[in-house]
Tab-separated table of C-alpha atoms in Angstrom:
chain	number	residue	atom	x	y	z
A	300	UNK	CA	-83.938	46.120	-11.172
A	301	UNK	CA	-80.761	47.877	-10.581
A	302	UNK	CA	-79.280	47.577	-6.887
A	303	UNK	CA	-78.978	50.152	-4.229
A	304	UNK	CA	-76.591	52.785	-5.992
A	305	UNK	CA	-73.070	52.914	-4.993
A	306	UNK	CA	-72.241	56.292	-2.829
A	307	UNK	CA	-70.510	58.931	-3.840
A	308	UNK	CA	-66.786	57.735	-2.284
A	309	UNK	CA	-67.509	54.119	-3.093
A	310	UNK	CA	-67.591	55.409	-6.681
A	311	UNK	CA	-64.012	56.858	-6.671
A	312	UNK	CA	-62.247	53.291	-5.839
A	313	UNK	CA	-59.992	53.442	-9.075
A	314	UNK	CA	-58.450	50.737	-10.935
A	315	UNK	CA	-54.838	51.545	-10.004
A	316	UNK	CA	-51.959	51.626	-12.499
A	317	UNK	CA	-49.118	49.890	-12.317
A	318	UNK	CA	-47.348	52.628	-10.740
A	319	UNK	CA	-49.887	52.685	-7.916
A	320	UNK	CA	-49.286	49.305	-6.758
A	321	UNK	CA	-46.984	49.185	-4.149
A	322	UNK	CA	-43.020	48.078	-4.902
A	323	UNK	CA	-42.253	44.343	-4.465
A	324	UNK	CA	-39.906	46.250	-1.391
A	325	UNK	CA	-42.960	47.970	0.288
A	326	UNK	CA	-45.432	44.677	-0.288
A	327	UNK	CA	-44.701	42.325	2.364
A	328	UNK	CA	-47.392	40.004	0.188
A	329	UNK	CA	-44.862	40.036	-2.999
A	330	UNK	CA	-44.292	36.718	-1.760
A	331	UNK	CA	-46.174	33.731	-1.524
A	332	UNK	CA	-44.620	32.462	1.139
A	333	UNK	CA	-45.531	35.307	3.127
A	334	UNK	CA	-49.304	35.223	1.721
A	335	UNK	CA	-49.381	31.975	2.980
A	336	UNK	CA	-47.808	32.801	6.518
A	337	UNK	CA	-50.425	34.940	7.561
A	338	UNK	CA	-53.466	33.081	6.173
A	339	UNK	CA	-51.863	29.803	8.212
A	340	UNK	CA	-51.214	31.907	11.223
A	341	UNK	CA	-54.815	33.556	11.113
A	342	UNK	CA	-55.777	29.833	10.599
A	343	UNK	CA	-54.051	28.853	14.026
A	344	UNK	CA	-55.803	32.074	15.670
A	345	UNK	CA	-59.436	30.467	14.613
A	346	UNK	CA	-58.323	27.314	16.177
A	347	UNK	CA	-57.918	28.864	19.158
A	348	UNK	CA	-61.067	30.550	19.015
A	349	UNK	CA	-63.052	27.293	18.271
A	350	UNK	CA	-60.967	25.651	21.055
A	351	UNK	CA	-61.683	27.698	23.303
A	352	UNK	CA	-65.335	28.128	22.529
A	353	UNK	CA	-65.924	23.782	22.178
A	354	UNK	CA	-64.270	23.455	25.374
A	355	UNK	CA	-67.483	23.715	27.568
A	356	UNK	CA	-69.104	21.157	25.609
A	357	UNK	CA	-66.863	18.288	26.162
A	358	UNK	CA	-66.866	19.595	29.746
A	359	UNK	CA	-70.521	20.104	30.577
A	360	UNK	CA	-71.563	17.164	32.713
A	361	UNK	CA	-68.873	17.473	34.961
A	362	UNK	CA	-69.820	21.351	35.378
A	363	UNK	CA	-73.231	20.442	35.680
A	364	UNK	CA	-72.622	18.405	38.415
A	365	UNK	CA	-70.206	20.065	40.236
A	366	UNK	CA	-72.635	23.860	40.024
A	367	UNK	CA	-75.894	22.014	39.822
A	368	UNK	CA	-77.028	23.823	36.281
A	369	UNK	CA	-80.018	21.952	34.235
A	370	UNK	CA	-79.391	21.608	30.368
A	371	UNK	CA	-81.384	24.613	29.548
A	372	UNK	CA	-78.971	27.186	31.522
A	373	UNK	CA	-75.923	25.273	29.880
A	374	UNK	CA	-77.876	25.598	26.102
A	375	UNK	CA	-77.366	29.492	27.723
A	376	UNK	CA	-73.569	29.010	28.201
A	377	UNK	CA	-72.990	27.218	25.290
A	378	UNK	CA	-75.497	29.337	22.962
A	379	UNK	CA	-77.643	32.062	23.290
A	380	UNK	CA	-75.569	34.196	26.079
A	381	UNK	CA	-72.625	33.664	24.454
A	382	UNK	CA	-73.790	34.671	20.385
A	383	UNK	CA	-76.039	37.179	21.948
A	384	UNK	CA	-72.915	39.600	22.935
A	385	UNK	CA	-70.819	37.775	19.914
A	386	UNK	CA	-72.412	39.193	17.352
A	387	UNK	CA	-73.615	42.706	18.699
A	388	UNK	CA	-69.638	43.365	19.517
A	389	UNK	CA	-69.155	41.929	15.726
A	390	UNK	CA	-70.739	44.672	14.161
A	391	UNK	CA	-68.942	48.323	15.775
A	392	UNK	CA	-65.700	45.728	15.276
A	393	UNK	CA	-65.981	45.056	11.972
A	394	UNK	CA	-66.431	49.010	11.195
A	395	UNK	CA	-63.606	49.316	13.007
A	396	UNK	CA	-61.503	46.863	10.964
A	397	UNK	CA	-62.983	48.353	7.768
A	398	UNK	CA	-61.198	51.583	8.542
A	399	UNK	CA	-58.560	50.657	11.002
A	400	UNK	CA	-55.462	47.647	10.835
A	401	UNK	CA	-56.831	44.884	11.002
A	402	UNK	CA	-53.610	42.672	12.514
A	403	UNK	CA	-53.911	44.720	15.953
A	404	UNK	CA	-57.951	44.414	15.995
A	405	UNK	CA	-57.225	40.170	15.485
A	406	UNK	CA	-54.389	40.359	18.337
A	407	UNK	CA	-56.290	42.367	20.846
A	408	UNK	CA	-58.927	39.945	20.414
A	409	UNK	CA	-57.345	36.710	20.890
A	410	UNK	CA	-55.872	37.788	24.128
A	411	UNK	CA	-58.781	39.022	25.565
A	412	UNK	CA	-60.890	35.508	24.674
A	413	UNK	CA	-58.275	33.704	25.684
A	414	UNK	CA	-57.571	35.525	29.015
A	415	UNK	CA	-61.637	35.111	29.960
A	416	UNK	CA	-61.237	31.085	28.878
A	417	UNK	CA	-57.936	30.927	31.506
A	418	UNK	CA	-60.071	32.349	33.933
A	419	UNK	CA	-63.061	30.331	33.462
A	420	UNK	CA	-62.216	27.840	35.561
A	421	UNK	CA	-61.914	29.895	38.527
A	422	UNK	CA	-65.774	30.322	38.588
A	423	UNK	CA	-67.952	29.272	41.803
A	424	UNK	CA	-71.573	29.881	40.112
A	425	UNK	CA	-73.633	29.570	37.192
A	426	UNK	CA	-73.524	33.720	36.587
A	427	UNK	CA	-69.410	34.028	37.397
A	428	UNK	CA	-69.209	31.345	34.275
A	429	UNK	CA	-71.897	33.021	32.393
A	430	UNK	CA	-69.868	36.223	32.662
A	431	UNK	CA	-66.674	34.603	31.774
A	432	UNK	CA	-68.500	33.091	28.592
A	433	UNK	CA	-70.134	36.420	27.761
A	434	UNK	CA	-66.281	37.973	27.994
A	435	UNK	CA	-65.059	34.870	25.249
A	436	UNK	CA	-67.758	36.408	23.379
A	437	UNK	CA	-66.905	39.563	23.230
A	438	UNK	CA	-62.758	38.998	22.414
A	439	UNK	CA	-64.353	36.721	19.703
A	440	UNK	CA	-66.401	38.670	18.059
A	441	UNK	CA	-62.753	40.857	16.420
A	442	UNK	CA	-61.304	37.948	15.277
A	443	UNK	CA	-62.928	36.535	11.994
A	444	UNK	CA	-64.530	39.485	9.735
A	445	UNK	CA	-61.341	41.351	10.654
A	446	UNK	CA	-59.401	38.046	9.202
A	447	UNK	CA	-61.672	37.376	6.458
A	448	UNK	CA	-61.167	40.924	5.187
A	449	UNK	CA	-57.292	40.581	5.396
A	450	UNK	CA	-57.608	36.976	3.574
A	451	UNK	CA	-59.443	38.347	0.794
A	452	UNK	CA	-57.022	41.469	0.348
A	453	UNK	CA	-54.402	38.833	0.163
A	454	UNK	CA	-55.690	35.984	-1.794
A	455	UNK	CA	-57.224	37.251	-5.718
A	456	UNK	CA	-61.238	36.419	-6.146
A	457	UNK	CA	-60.226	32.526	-8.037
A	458	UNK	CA	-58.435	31.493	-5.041
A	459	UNK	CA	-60.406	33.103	-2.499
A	460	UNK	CA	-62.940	30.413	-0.961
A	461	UNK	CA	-60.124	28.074	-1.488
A	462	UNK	CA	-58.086	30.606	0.839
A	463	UNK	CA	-61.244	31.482	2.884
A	464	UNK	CA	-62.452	27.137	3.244
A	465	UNK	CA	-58.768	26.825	4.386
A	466	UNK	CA	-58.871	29.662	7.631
A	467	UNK	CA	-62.102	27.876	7.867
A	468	UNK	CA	-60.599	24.843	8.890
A	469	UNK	CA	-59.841	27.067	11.756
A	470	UNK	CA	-63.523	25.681	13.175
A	471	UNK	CA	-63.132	22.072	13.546
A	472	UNK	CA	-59.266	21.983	14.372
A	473	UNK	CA	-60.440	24.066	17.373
A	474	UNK	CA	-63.393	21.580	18.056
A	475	UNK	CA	-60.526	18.328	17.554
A	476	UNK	CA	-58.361	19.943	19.883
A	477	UNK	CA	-61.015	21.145	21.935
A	478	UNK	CA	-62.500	17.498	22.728
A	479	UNK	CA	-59.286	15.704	22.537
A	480	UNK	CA	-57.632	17.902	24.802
A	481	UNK	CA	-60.563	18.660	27.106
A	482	UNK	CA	-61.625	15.236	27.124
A	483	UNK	CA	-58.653	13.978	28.660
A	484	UNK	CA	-57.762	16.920	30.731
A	485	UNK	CA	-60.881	16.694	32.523
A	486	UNK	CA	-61.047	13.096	33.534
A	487	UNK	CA	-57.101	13.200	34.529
A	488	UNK	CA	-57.121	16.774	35.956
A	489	UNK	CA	-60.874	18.233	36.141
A	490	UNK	CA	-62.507	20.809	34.506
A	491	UNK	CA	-61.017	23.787	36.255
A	492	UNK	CA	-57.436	22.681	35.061
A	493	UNK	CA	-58.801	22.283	31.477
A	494	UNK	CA	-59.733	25.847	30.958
A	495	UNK	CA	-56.512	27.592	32.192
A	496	UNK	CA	-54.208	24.859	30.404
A	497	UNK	CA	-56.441	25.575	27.107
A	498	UNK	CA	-56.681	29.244	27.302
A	499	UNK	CA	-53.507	30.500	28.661
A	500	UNK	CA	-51.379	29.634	25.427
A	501	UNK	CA	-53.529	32.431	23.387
A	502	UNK	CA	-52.023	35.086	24.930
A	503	UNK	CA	-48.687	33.757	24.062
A	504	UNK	CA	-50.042	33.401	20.398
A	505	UNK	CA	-51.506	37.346	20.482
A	506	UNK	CA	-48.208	38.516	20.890
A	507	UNK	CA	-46.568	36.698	17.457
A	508	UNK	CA	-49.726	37.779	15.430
A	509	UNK	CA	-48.894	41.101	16.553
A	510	UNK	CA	-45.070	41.063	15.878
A	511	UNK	CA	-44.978	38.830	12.735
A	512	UNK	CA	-48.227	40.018	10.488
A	513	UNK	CA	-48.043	42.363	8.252
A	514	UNK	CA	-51.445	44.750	7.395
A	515	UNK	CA	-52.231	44.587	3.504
A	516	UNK	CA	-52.773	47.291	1.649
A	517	UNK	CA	-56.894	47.021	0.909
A	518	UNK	CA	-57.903	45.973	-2.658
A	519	UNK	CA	-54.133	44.612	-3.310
A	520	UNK	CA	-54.855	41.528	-5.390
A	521	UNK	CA	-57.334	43.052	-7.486
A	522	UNK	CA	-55.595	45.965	-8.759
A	523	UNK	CA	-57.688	48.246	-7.129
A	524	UNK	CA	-57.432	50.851	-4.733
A	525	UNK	CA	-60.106	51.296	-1.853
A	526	UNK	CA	-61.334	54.820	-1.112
A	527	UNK	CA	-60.033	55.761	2.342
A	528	UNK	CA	-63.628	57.974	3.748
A	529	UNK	CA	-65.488	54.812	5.485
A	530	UNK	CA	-68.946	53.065	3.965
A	531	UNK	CA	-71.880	54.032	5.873
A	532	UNK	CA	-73.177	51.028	7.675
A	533	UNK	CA	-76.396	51.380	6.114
A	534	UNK	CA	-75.145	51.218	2.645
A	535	UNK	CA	-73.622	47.639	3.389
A	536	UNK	CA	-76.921	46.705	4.926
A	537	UNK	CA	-78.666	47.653	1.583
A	538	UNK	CA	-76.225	46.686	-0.777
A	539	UNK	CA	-76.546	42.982	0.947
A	540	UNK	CA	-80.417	43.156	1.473
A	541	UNK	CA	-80.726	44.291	-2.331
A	542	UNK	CA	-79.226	40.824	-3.146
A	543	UNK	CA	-81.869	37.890	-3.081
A	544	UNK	CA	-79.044	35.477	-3.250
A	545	UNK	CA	-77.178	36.946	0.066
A	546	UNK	CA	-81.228	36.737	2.132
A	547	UNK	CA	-80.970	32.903	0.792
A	548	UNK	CA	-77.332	32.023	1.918
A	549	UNK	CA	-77.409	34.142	5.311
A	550	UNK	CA	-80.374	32.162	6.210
A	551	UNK	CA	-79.010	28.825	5.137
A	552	UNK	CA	-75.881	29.516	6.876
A	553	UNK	CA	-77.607	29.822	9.753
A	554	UNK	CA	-79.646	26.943	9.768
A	555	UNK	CA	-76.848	24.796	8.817
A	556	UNK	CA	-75.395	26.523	11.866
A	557	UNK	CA	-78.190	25.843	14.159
A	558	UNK	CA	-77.507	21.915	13.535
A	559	UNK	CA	-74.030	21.984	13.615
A	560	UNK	CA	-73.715	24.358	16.875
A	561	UNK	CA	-75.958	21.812	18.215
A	562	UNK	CA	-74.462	18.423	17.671
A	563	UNK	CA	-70.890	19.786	18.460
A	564	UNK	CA	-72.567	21.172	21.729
A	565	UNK	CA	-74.780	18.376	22.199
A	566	UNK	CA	-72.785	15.030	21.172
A	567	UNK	CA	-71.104	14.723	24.269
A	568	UNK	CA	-73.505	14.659	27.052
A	569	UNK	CA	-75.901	12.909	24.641
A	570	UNK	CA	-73.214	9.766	24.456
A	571	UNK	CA	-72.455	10.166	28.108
A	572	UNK	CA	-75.875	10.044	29.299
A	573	UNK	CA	-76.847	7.651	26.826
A	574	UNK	CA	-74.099	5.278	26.456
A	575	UNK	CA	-72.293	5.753	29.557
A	576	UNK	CA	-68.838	6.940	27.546
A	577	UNK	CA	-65.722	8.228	29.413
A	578	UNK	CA	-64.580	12.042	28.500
A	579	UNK	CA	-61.406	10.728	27.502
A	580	UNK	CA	-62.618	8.420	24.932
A	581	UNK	CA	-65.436	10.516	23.933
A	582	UNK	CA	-63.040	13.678	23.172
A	583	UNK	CA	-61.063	11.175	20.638
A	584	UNK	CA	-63.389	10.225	19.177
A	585	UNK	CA	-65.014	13.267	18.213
A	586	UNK	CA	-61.920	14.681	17.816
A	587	UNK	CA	-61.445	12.782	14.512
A	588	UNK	CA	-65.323	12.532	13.186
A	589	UNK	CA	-66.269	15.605	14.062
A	590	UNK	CA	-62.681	17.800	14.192
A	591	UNK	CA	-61.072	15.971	11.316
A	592	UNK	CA	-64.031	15.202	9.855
A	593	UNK	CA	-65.039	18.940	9.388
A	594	UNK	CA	-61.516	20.070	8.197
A	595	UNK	CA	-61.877	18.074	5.423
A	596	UNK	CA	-65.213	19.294	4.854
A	597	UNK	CA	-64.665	23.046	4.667
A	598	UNK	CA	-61.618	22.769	2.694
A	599	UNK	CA	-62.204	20.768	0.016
A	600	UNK	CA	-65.762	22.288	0.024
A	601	UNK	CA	-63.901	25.691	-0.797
A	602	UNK	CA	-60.851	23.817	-3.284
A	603	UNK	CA	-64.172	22.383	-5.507
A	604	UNK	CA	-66.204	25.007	-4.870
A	605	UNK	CA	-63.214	27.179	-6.731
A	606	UNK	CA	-62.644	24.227	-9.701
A	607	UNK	CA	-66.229	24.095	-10.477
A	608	UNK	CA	-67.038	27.761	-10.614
A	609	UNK	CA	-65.321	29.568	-13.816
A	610	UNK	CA	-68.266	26.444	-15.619
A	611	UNK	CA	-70.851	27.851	-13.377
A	612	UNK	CA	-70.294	30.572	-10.066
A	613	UNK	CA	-73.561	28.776	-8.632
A	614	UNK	CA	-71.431	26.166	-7.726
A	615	UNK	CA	-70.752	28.140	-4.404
A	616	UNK	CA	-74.665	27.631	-3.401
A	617	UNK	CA	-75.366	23.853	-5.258
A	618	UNK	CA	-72.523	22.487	-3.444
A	619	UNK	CA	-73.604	23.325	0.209
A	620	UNK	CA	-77.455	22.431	-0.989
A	621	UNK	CA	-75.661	18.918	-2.449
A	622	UNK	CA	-74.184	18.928	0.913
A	623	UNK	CA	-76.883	19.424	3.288
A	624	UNK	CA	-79.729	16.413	1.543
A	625	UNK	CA	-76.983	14.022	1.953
A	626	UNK	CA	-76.130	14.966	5.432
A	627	UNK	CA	-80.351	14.409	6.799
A	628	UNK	CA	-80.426	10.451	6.701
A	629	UNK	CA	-77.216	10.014	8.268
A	630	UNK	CA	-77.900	12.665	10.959
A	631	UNK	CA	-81.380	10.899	11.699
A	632	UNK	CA	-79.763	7.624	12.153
A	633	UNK	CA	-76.957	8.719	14.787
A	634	UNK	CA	-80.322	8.836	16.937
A	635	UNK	CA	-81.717	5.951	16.251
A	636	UNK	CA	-79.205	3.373	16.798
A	637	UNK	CA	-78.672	1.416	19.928
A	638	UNK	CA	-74.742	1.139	19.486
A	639	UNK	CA	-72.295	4.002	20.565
A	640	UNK	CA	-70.008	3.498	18.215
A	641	UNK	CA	-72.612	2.701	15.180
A	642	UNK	CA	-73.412	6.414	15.787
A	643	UNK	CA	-70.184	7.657	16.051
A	644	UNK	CA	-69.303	6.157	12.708
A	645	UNK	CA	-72.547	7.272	11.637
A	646	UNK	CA	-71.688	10.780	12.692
A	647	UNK	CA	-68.756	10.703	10.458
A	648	UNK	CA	-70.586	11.439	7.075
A	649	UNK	CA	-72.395	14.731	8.371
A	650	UNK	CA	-69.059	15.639	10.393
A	651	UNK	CA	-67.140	15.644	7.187
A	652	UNK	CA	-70.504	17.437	5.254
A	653	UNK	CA	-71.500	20.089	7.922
A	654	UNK	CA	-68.936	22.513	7.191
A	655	UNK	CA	-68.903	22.821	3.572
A	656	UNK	CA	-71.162	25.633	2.920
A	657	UNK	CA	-68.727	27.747	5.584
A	658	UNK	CA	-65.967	29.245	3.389
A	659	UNK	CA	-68.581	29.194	0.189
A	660	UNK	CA	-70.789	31.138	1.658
A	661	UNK	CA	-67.938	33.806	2.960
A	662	UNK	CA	-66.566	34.206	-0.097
A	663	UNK	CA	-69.473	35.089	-1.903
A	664	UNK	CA	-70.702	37.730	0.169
A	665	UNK	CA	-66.977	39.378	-0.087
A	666	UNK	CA	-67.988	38.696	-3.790
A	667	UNK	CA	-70.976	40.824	-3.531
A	668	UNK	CA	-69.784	44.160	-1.961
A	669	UNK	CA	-67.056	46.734	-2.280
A	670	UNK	CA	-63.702	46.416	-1.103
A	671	UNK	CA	-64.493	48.701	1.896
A	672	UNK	CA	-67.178	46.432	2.925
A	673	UNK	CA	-65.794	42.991	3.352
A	674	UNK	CA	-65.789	43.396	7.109
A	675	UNK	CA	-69.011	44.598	8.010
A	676	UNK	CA	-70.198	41.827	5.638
A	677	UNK	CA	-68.768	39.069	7.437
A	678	UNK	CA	-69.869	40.766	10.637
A	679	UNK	CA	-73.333	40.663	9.272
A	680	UNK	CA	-73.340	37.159	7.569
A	681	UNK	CA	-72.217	35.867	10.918
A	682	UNK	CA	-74.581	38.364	12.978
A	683	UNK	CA	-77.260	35.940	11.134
A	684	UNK	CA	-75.266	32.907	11.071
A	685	UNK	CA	-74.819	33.309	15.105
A	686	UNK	CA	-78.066	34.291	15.858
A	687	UNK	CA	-79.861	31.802	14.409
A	688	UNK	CA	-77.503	28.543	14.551
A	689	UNK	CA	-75.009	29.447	17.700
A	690	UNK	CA	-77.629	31.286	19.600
A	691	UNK	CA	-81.283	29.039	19.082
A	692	UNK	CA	-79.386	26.035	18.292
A	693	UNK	CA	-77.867	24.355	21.319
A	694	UNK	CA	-80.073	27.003	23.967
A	695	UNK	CA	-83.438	25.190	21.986
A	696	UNK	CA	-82.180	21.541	22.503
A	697	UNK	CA	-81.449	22.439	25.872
A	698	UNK	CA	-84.839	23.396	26.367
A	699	UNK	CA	-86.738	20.534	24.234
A	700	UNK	CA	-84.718	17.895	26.582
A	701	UNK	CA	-85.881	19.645	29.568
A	702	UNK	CA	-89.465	19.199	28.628
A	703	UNK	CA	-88.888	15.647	27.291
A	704	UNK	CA	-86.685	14.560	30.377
A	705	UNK	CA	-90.541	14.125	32.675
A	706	UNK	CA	-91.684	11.389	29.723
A	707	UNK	CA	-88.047	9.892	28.790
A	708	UNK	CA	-86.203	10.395	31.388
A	709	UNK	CA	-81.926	9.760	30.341
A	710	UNK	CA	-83.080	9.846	26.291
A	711	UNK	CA	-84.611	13.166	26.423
A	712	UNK	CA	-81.505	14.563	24.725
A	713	UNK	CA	-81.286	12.069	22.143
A	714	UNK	CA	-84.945	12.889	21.264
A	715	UNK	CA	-84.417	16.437	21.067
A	716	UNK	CA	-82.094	16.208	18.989
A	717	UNK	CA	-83.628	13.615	16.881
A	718	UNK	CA	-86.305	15.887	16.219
A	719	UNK	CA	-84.722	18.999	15.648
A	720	UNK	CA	-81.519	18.396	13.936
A	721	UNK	CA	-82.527	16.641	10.803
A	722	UNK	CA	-85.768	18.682	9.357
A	723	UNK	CA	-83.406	21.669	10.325
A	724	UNK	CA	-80.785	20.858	7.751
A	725	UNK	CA	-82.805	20.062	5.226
A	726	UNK	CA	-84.339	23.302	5.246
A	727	UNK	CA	-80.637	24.728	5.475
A	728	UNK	CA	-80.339	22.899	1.763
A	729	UNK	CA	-83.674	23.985	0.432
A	730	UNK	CA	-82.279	27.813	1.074
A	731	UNK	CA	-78.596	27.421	-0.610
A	732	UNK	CA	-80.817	25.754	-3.629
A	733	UNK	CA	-83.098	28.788	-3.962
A	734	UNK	CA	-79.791	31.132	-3.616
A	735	UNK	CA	-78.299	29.701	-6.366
A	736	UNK	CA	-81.299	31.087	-8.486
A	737	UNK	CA	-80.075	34.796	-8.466
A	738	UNK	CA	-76.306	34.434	-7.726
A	739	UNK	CA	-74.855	34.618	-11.000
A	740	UNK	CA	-77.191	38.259	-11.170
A	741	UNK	CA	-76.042	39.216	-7.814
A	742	UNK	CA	-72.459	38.772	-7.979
A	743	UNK	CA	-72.355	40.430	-11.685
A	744	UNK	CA	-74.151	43.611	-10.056
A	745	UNK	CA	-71.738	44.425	-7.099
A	746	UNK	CA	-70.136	47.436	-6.500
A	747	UNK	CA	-66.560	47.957	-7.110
């Protein structure tokens, strides 16, 4: 059956001539070298989001203690408060950077996430650091779709979940730093000093985004030229529901999400309360299975991802599916050991796996829309991804250890998660399998 039909501006994008392209002296992405520049620098700007963002969870028990919060109003700070107002800014921000430059959307929004982390740890109260979080939120929500768009007007479609796994790297050098820095900070300086020595440097960082990258022209690596009237938000919303592949992958994405949110959330206090670890320890350590571990996930998950696909574009849905069945066994055995560092070693299997699916899945949905659309797709792959994984994830093992804690007391957490985590990612897999089915279809149906 043939897709929702393309509208009448959509239909004008024109395969430009060589004339039309701009002069190696107007491009500022003639060069690689400058291709690469930006995508590292957005790269660096994601680490700071991801920093900023994993910061609370290395720091939770000590905030607990010192404002007297219970693990379901932190699940709030670290989850559902915080997505809830991250993904309904996403979406008017994404239309924006669909129409608008998309270098000054990613600057503004840095600073203002940053600013609200720097402040954080001037809060007296559970709702002065609830607003705080809700204002990290907010400057969050500009930074990826408007940097995935600008990634994949950069990088051509064979190198673009390559390009787009490499940004996404972004993710768990933000949650290394975020524990090893926070970890240490924290049990040498406190918690207050953590979030003002962590988010002051992103303002610095707003202003060389600003002053050093260049906007590219839309459509530039695929010899096409993007109409300039904008695309109707409800003709992105169709073009994406008409694809059965994109309902598959949105949802796997965020179940994935919902277990990986968690156990970067979670981890902490559950080897704290369990085991009795130090912050400072703790924050290395997770620093390398789950930071490290993760970077090399969602990178090479994108490089093979791109080798494997000109045999078979389904690739970019088997591979998180592969992905996600290995992870469950490990993940069900970090719970069930009686050694901390057994399940920290444990943990390093589905901290390396978790993120593969991440630039994959981005890149395919960019795959299946016009060029006027990347944007508002992202916004809307990660208004699902979000909602699902970053807002029910850590908020729902917050609240399952909260009615476990009467029965088990100090291993409440380690039972919520125990229960949730592992039937949750393999139904993650089961979804990425059963996008796979249409994809090929999907992605040879998408507008221009």
């Amino acid at each position: 059956m043939k897709r929702v039909s393309q509208s009448q501006h959509e239909k004008q994008e024109t395969v430009q001539s060589g004339d039309d392209l701009p002069a190696a002296a107007q491009n500022p992405y003639a060069s690689r070298k400058r291709a690469f520049y930006t995508l590292l620098i957005l790269t660096v700007v994601y680490s700071f989001n991801f920093i900023d963002r994993q910061l609370l969870a290395i720091l939770q028990e000590s905030i607990k203690s010192d404002l007297d919060l219970t693990d379901t109003q932190l699940g709030l700070l670290t989850g559902f408060a915080f997505a809830a107002f991250y993904v309904i800014a996403g979406i008017p921000i994404a239309r924006w950077a669909d129409r608008s430059n998309r270098r000054n959307i990613v600057a503004l929004s840095l600073f203002i996430w940053s600013f609200m982390t720097a402040i954080s740890g001037a809060v007296v109260n559970f709702i002065q650091l609830l607003l705080a979080r809700i204002g990290v939120g907010i400057g969050e929500a500009g930074g990826s779709p408007p940097s995935h768009s600008i990634i994949s007007d950069v990088y051509p479609p064979h190198k673009r979940a390559g390009a787009i796994g490499f940004y996404s790297m972004g993710v768990s050098i933000g949650i290394l730093f975020g524990f090893l820095a926070g970890g240490w900070l924290n049990e040498f300086f406190g918690w207050r000093v953590a979030f003002l020595v962590v988010g002051a440097p992103g303002i610095l960082l707003a202003i060389i985004v600003r002053l050093t990258v260049a906007e590219p022209v839309r459509g530039l690596t695929e010899n096409r030229q993007a109409s300039k009237n904008p695309v109707p938000f409800m003709q992105v919303v169709g073009v994406l529901w008409g694809c059965r592949s994109f309902r598959h992958l949105a949802l796997a994405a965020g179940l994935n999400a919902f277990a990986g949110y968690s156990i970067a959330n979670w981890t902490a206090s559950f080897m704290i309360r369990s085991f009795g670890m130090s912050t400072g320890e703790l924050g290395t350590w997770l620093a390398m299975t789950i930071g490290l571990g993760g970077a090399v996930g969602v990178f090479c998950g994108g490089l093979l991802a791109d080798r494997l696909a000109p045999r078979d574009k389904r690739w970019y849905a088997w591979l998180p599916a592969l992905a996600g069945f290995v992870c469950v066994p490990f993940m069900a055995a970090v719970y069930l050991v009686s050694n901390p560092y057994a399940a920290l070693m444990l943990g390093v299997v589905p901290g390396i796996l978790f993120n593969v699916y991440l630039g994959n899945t981005i890149a395919t949905s960019h795959g299946l829309v016009g060029l006027r659309m990347r944007a508002l797709a992202s916004a809307i792959l990660f208004l699902i991804l979000n909602t699902i994984g970053l807002g029910l994830g850590p908020w729902s093992v917050g609240m399952l250890s909260d009615f476990l804690q009467p029965r088990l007391g100090v291993e409440s957490l380690r039972y919520a998660m125990l229960y949730l985590l592992p039937a949750v990612m393999f139904w993650s897999a089961c979804h990425f399998y059963l996008a796979a089915r249409t994809l090929r279809q999907d992605l040879a149906n998408a507008p221009d």
